[in-house]
Amino acid sequence: MALHSDLPIYKLAYELLILAMNLTKNMPRDFKATIGGTIRKECVDIMTLIFRANCAVDKTPYLDKLIERVQVAELMFRVSKDTRLITTKQYAAAIGITGQVGRQANGWRKYAASSPAA
């Protein structure tokens, strides 16, 4: 088992968290706590679920939750763009990373589901 911090998906999730923190710090006060807070929390949850999936024998439940959290983060980034809290360029950067995290999580889930339990 590799260290969670060495996994490519973890590195992408960390990059997403840093991006989310930078994007949400400039939001107006009304939205910083609600939308911004939700985005930051989802990104932290994504990283936590990567760690838990890496440590678990049965990874599938954690990976299912991880994929759900990625979709929620994408939704919140979309809301931020539609309400002009972030620019289209910032949205594209965030969605690019969430897309990569989602693809890796789905691949990891398929692998974990097909391999026998340790």
CSV table of C-alpha atoms in Angstrom, one decimal:
chain,number,residue,atom,x,y,z
A,1,MET,CA,0.0,0.0,0.0
A,2,ALA,CA,1.4,3.3,-1.1
A,3,LEU,CA,1.4,6.4,1.2
A,4,HIS,CA,-1.8,8.4,0.5
A,5,SER,CA,0.3,11.5,-0.1
A,6,ASP,CA,2.2,9.8,-2.9
A,7,LEU,CA,-0.9,8.9,-4.9
A,8,PRO,CA,-1.6,11.0,-8.1
A,9,ILE,CA,-5.3,11.4,-7.0
A,10,TYR,CA,-4.2,12.8,-3.7
A,11,LYS,CA,-1.9,15.3,-5.4
A,12,LEU,CA,-4.7,16.5,-7.6
A,13,ALA,CA,-7.1,16.7,-4.7
A,14,TYR,CA,-4.5,18.8,-2.8
A,15,GLU,CA,-4.2,21.1,-5.9
A,16,LEU,CA,-8.0,21.4,-5.9
A,17,LEU,CA,-8.0,22.4,-2.2
A,18,ILE,CA,-5.4,25.1,-2.7
A,19,LEU,CA,-7.3,26.4,-5.8
A,20,ALA,CA,-10.6,26.4,-3.8
A,21,MET,CA,-9.1,28.3,-1.0
A,22,ASN,CA,-7.7,30.9,-3.3
A,23,LEU,CA,-11.0,31.3,-5.2
A,24,THR,CA,-13.2,31.5,-2.1
A,25,LYS,CA,-11.0,34.1,-0.2
A,26,ASN,CA,-12.1,36.8,-2.6
A,27,MET,CA,-15.8,36.0,-2.5
A,28,PRO,CA,-18.2,38.6,-1.0
A,29,ARG,CA,-18.9,38.1,2.7
A,30,ASP,CA,-22.4,37.0,2.0
A,31,PHE,CA,-21.2,34.0,0.0
A,32,LYS,CA,-17.8,33.3,1.5
A,33,ALA,CA,-19.3,31.4,4.5
A,34,THR,CA,-22.1,29.6,2.5
A,35,ILE,CA,-20.9,28.7,-1.0
A,36,GLY,CA,-17.2,29.2,-0.2
A,37,GLY,CA,-17.4,27.2,3.0
A,38,THR,CA,-19.1,24.4,1.2
A,39,ILE,CA,-16.5,24.3,-1.5
A,40,ARG,CA,-13.7,24.2,1.0
A,41,LYS,CA,-15.4,21.5,3.1
A,42,GLU,CA,-16.0,19.3,0.1
A,43,CYS,CA,-12.4,19.6,-1.0
A,44,VAL,CA,-11.2,18.6,2.5
A,45,ASP,CA,-13.7,15.7,2.5
A,46,ILE,CA,-12.3,14.6,-0.9
A,47,MET,CA,-8.8,14.4,0.6
A,48,THR,CA,-10.0,12.6,3.7
A,49,LEU,CA,-11.9,10.0,1.6
A,50,ILE,CA,-8.7,9.4,-0.5
A,51,PHE,CA,-6.8,8.7,2.7
A,52,ARG,CA,-9.5,6.4,4.1
A,53,ALA,CA,-9.9,4.5,0.8
A,54,ASN,CA,-6.1,4.0,0.6
A,55,CYS,CA,-6.1,2.5,4.2
A,56,ALA,CA,-9.3,0.4,3.9
A,57,VAL,CA,-9.5,-3.3,2.8
A,58,ASP,CA,-12.9,-2.6,1.2
A,59,LYS,CA,-12.2,0.6,-0.7
A,60,THR,CA,-15.5,0.7,-2.6
A,61,PRO,CA,-17.7,2.5,0.0
A,62,TYR,CA,-15.1,5.3,0.4
A,63,LEU,CA,-14.6,5.6,-3.3
A,64,ASP,CA,-18.4,5.9,-3.9
A,65,LYS,CA,-18.5,8.7,-1.3
A,66,LEU,CA,-15.5,10.3,-2.9
A,67,ILE,CA,-17.1,10.4,-6.3
A,68,GLU,CA,-20.3,11.9,-4.8
A,69,ARG,CA,-18.2,14.6,-3.1
A,70,VAL,CA,-16.4,15.5,-6.4
A,71,GLN,CA,-19.8,15.9,-8.0
A,72,VAL,CA,-21.0,18.2,-5.2
A,73,ALA,CA,-17.8,20.3,-5.5
A,74,GLU,CA,-18.4,20.6,-9.3
A,75,LEU,CA,-22.0,21.7,-8.6
A,76,MET,CA,-20.7,24.4,-6.1
A,77,PHE,CA,-18.1,25.6,-8.6
A,78,ARG,CA,-20.9,25.8,-11.2
A,79,VAL,CA,-23.1,27.9,-8.9
A,80,SER,CA,-20.1,30.1,-8.2
A,81,LYS,CA,-19.6,30.7,-11.9
A,82,ASP,CA,-23.2,31.3,-12.6
A,83,THR,CA,-23.6,33.8,-9.9
A,84,ARG,CA,-20.3,35.5,-11.0
A,85,LEU,CA,-18.4,34.8,-7.8
A,86,ILE,CA,-15.6,33.3,-9.9
A,87,THR,CA,-14.6,33.8,-13.5
A,88,THR,CA,-15.1,31.3,-16.3
A,89,LYS,CA,-11.3,30.8,-16.4
A,90,GLN,CA,-11.3,30.0,-12.7
A,91,TYR,CA,-14.2,27.7,-13.2
A,92,ALA,CA,-12.5,25.9,-16.0
A,93,ALA,CA,-9.4,25.3,-13.9
A,94,ALA,CA,-11.5,23.9,-11.0
A,95,ILE,CA,-13.6,21.6,-13.3
A,96,GLY,CA,-10.5,20.4,-15.0
A,97,ILE,CA,-9.1,19.2,-11.7
A,98,THR,CA,-12.4,17.7,-10.5
A,99,GLY,CA,-12.7,15.9,-13.8
A,100,GLN,CA,-9.3,14.3,-13.3
A,101,VAL,CA,-10.0,13.4,-9.7
A,102,GLY,CA,-13.3,11.9,-10.7
A,103,ARG,CA,-11.8,9.8,-13.5
A,104,GLN,CA,-9.1,8.5,-11.2
A,105,ALA,CA,-11.6,7.7,-8.5
A,106,ASN,CA,-13.8,5.8,-11.0
A,107,GLY,CA,-10.8,3.8,-12.2
A,108,TRP,CA,-9.7,3.0,-8.7
A,109,ARG,CA,-13.3,1.9,-7.8
A,110,LYS,CA,-13.5,-0.4,-10.8
A,111,TYR,CA,-10.1,-1.9,-9.9
A,112,ALA,CA,-11.1,-2.3,-6.2
A,113,ALA,CA,-14.4,-3.9,-7.1
A,114,SER,CA,-12.8,-6.4,-9.5
A,115,SER,CA,-9.9,-7.5,-7.3
A,116,PRO,CA,-10.4,-10.0,-4.5
A,117,ALA,CA,-10.5,-8.6,-0.9
A,118,ALA,CA,-7.1,-8.8,0.8
